[in-house]
mmCIF file of C-alpha atoms in Angstrom:
data_model
loop_
_atom_site.group_PDB
_atom_site.id
_atom_site.type_symbol
_atom_site.label_atom_id
_atom_site.label_comp_id
_atom_site.label_asym_id
_atom_site.label_seq_id
_atom_site.Cartn_x
_atom_site.Cartn_y
_atom_site.Cartn_z
ATOM 1 C CA MET A 184 180.240 56.659 175.580
ATOM 2 C CA GLU A 185 184.320 56.449 175.013
ATOM 3 C CA ARG A 186 185.024 56.494 171.546
ATOM 4 C CA VAL A 187 186.826 53.004 170.748
ATOM 5 C CA ILE A 188 189.459 53.328 168.132
ATOM 6 C CA GLU A 189 191.281 51.083 165.741
ATOM 7 C CA LEU A 190 193.910 51.836 163.039
ATOM 8 C CA LYS A 191 193.444 49.827 160.110
ATOM 9 C CA LYS A 192 196.493 50.275 157.582
ATOM 10 C CA TYR A 193 195.013 51.157 154.490
ATOM 11 C CA VAL A 194 194.407 49.374 150.773
ATOM 12 C CA LYS A 195 193.115 50.719 147.392
ATOM 13 C CA ASP A 196 189.808 50.938 148.193
ATOM 14 C CA ASP A 197 190.693 53.726 150.341
ATOM 15 C CA LEU A 198 191.737 56.551 147.981
ATOM 16 C CA PRO A 199 187.695 57.758 148.341
ATOM 17 C CA ASP A 200 187.854 58.281 152.607
ATOM 18 C CA TYR A 201 191.839 59.521 151.977
ATOM 19 C CA GLN A 202 190.780 61.922 149.374
ATOM 20 C CA GLN A 203 187.645 63.047 151.331
ATOM 21 C CA LEU A 204 189.897 64.030 154.691
ATOM 22 C CA VAL A 205 193.051 65.883 152.896
ATOM 23 C CA ARG A 206 191.065 67.859 150.765
ATOM 24 C CA CYS A 207 189.984 70.175 154.038
ATOM 25 C CA SER A 208 191.880 73.164 154.068
ATOM 26 C CA GLU A 209 191.798 73.682 158.334
ATOM 27 C CA VAL A 210 192.331 69.482 158.612
ATOM 28 C CA MET A 211 195.805 69.829 156.560
ATOM 29 C CA TYR A 212 196.486 74.028 157.574
ATOM 30 C CA TYR A 213 199.154 72.925 159.834
ATOM 31 C CA ILE A 214 200.254 70.201 157.456
ATOM 32 C CA THR A 215 200.456 71.536 154.050
ATOM 33 C CA GLY A 216 198.783 74.671 154.390
ATOM 34 C CA LEU A 217 196.382 73.656 151.773
ATOM 35 C CA GLY A 218 193.223 70.330 151.184
ATOM 36 C CA MET A 219 195.031 68.338 148.888
ATOM 37 C CA ASP A 220 193.077 68.707 145.877
ATOM 38 C CA GLY A 221 192.319 65.267 143.488
ATOM 39 C CA ILE A 222 195.966 64.845 141.678
ATOM 40 C CA GLN A 223 197.521 65.759 144.728
ATOM 41 C CA SER A 224 195.513 62.968 146.974
ATOM 42 C CA LYS A 225 195.916 60.138 144.810
ATOM 43 C CA ALA A 226 200.111 60.686 144.272
ATOM 44 C CA LYS A 227 199.759 61.230 148.065
ATOM 45 C CA PHE A 228 197.975 57.841 148.007
ATOM 46 C CA ASN A 229 199.851 55.940 146.180
ATOM 47 C CA SER A 230 202.894 56.729 147.262
ATOM 48 C CA ILE A 231 201.362 55.498 151.215
ATOM 49 C CA LEU A 232 200.624 52.349 149.510
ATOM 50 C CA SER A 233 203.716 51.817 147.992
ATOM 51 C CA ILE A 234 205.093 52.269 152.000
ATOM 52 C CA ASN A 235 202.171 49.622 153.375
ATOM 53 C CA ASN A 236 203.515 47.095 150.678
ATOM 54 C CA GLN A 237 207.099 47.071 151.527
ATOM 55 C CA GLN A 238 206.675 46.961 155.555
ATOM 56 C CA HIS A 239 204.365 44.768 157.203
ATOM 57 C CA SER A 240 203.989 45.820 160.253
ATOM 58 C CA ILE A 241 203.836 49.810 160.040
ATOM 59 C CA GLY A 242 202.936 52.742 157.868
ATOM 60 C CA TYR A 243 200.092 54.238 156.997
ATOM 61 C CA PHE A 244 196.637 53.362 159.403
ATOM 62 C CA GLN A 245 192.807 54.795 158.699
ATOM 63 C CA VAL A 246 191.838 55.539 162.402
ATOM 64 C CA LEU A 247 188.044 53.951 162.527
ATOM 65 C CA ASP A 248 185.488 54.645 165.331
ATOM 66 C CA GLN A 249 185.513 50.725 166.454
ATOM 67 C CA ASN A 250 182.106 49.932 166.272
ATOM 68 C CA THR A 251 180.889 52.123 163.521
ATOM 69 C CA LYS A 252 183.417 51.835 161.650
ATOM 70 C CA ASP A 253 183.845 55.454 160.572
ATOM 71 C CA VAL A 254 186.131 57.334 159.528
ATOM 72 C CA LEU A 255 187.823 59.907 161.812
ATOM 73 C CA GLY A 256 191.411 60.714 160.823
ATOM 74 C CA GLU A 257 195.073 58.218 159.410
ATOM 75 C CA CYS A 258 197.779 58.657 161.756
ATOM 76 C CA LYS A 259 201.162 57.079 160.558
ATOM 77 C CA LEU A 260 204.225 54.840 161.946
ATOM 78 C CA VAL A 261 207.176 54.835 159.655
ATOM 79 C CA TYR A 262 210.565 55.174 159.065
ATOM 80 C CA TYR A 263 212.280 58.511 159.327
ATOM 81 C CA LEU A 264 212.628 59.317 156.649
ATOM 82 C CA ASP A 265 216.026 60.921 157.259
ATOM 83 C CA ASP A 266 217.036 58.136 159.450
ATOM 84 C CA PRO A 267 216.301 54.829 158.854
ATOM 85 C CA THR A 268 216.927 53.267 162.167
ATOM 86 C CA VAL A 269 214.730 56.223 163.894
ATOM 87 C CA PHE A 270 210.227 56.187 163.659
ATOM 88 C CA GLU A 271 208.165 58.941 162.558
ATOM 89 C CA ILE A 272 205.231 58.863 164.075
ATOM 90 C CA GLY A 273 201.711 61.724 162.201
ATOM 91 C CA TYR A 274 198.595 61.932 162.267
ATOM 92 C CA LEU A 275 195.286 63.689 161.358
ATOM 93 C CA LEU A 276 191.860 63.416 162.166
ATOM 94 C CA LYS A 277 188.101 65.169 160.512
ATOM 95 C CA LYS A 278 187.609 68.479 162.031
ATOM 96 C CA GLU A 279 184.038 67.020 164.011
ATOM 97 C CA TYR A 280 186.473 64.791 166.046
ATOM 98 C CA TRP A 281 189.373 67.495 166.870
ATOM 99 C CA ARG A 282 189.481 68.166 171.174
ATOM 100 C CA GLN A 283 187.642 64.226 172.624
ATOM 101 C CA GLY A 284 191.023 62.757 173.368
ATOM 102 C CA LEU A 285 191.056 61.169 170.019
ATOM 103 C CA GLY A 286 194.452 62.504 169.560
ATOM 104 C CA SER A 287 195.878 60.496 172.714
ATOM 105 C CA LYS A 288 194.600 57.539 171.703
ATOM 106 C CA ILE A 289 196.226 57.610 168.379
ATOM 107 C CA CYS A 290 200.020 58.493 169.306
ATOM 108 C CA GLN A 291 199.526 55.850 172.442
ATOM 109 C CA ASP A 292 198.653 53.229 170.046
ATOM 110 C CA LEU A 293 201.203 54.436 167.907
ATOM 111 C CA LEU A 294 203.500 54.299 171.022
ATOM 112 C CA ASN A 295 202.777 50.913 172.085
ATOM 113 C CA LEU A 296 202.983 49.992 168.043
ATOM 114 C CA ALA A 297 206.718 51.497 168.258
ATOM 115 C CA GLN A 298 207.482 49.544 171.417
ATOM 116 C CA TYR A 299 206.436 46.455 170.153
ATOM 117 C CA ILE A 300 207.899 46.381 166.694
ATOM 118 C CA ASP A 301 211.354 46.922 167.953
ATOM 119 C CA PRO A 302 211.424 49.140 172.135
ATOM 120 C CA THR A 303 215.182 49.931 171.058
ATOM 121 C CA LYS A 304 213.887 53.074 168.318
ATOM 122 C CA ASP A 305 214.295 56.463 168.996
ATOM 123 C CA ILE A 306 210.332 58.378 167.446
ATOM 124 C CA ILE A 307 210.185 61.679 165.740
ATOM 125 C CA GLY A 308 207.336 63.790 165.869
ATOM 126 C CA ILE A 309 206.788 66.208 163.328
ATOM 127 C CA ILE A 310 204.477 69.660 163.672
ATOM 128 C CA HIS A 311 203.906 72.992 162.540
ATOM 129 C CA PRO A 312 205.379 75.346 165.100
ATOM 130 C CA GLU A 313 201.782 76.776 166.117
ATOM 131 C CA ASN A 314 200.101 73.375 166.338
ATOM 132 C CA ALA A 315 199.810 74.005 169.847
ATOM 133 C CA ALA A 316 197.840 71.256 170.586
ATOM 134 C CA SER A 317 200.189 68.362 169.245
ATOM 135 C CA ARG A 318 203.118 70.074 170.705
ATOM 136 C CA ARG A 319 201.517 69.512 173.869
ATOM 137 C CA LEU A 320 200.353 65.831 173.494
ATOM 138 C CA LEU A 321 204.293 65.033 171.956
ATOM 139 C CA GLU A 322 205.534 66.788 175.599
ATOM 140 C CA LYS A 323 202.817 64.554 177.244
ATOM 141 C CA PHE A 324 204.594 61.442 175.891
ATOM 142 C CA GLY A 325 207.401 61.954 177.000
ATOM 143 C CA PHE A 326 209.165 63.903 173.230
ATOM 144 C CA ARG A 327 211.525 66.762 173.582
ATOM 145 C CA SER A 328 212.244 69.828 170.538
ATOM 146 C CA PHE A 329 215.421 69.365 169.167
ATOM 147 C CA PHE A 330 214.947 71.448 165.949
ATOM 148 C CA ARG A 331 213.113 74.439 165.019
ATOM 149 C CA GLY A 332 212.408 76.192 161.289
ATOM 150 C CA PHE A 333 211.682 76.232 157.997
ATOM 151 C CA GLU A 334 211.807 71.725 156.077
ATOM 152 C CA ASN A 335 210.934 72.115 152.613
ATOM 153 C CA GLY A 336 209.252 76.270 153.098
ATOM 154 C CA LEU A 337 208.018 74.903 155.804
ATOM 155 C CA PRO A 338 207.342 75.845 159.072
ATOM 156 C CA THR A 339 208.597 72.608 161.623
ATOM 157 C CA GLU A 340 208.973 72.353 165.214
ATOM 158 C CA LYS A 341 210.692 68.210 165.734
ATOM 159 C CA PHE A 342 210.314 66.049 168.218
ATOM 160 C CA ILE A 343 212.009 63.155 169.713
ATOM 161 C CA LYS A 344 211.455 60.759 172.243
ATOM 162 C CA SER A 345 214.589 58.455 173.156
ATOM 163 C CA ALA A 346 214.046 55.098 173.499
ATOM 164 C CA THR A 347 216.756 55.219 176.484
ATOM 165 C CA LEU A 348 213.711 57.593 178.177
ATOM 166 C CA LYS A 349 211.103 55.049 177.101
#
């Protein structure tokens, strides 16, 4: 049976689930390079809650199995930090849910949400240049690479999906 997902905005009570997700270095390899400890993850989660409290429709979401309510991962649709006229999307999954087509479902849900909120905004996706699966996913949905280099000391590749090409 095909897994159906739902996106639920993070709330304060989700901290333990978030910490479990981001402490795994393998899951975080292409994001920060290492898993987060308790102090780091709590600080990041507080930042996530702040963003979620400021924005009604966008923010950071848990990715849940719609039937079991198991936490599969997380995703985001936020205003791009360097240019708030642009959306940024991203996601991560627990290792046991890799290679099951969930990235495509998450990406489609985020793009649908972005289109509903503001169809005139371009959308950015940022990946580690060695993350071939994420590159294929973004390209599948019409994103094109426009930057490859280092940002905040981390190897970075940025992709954009232009609102005029949707």
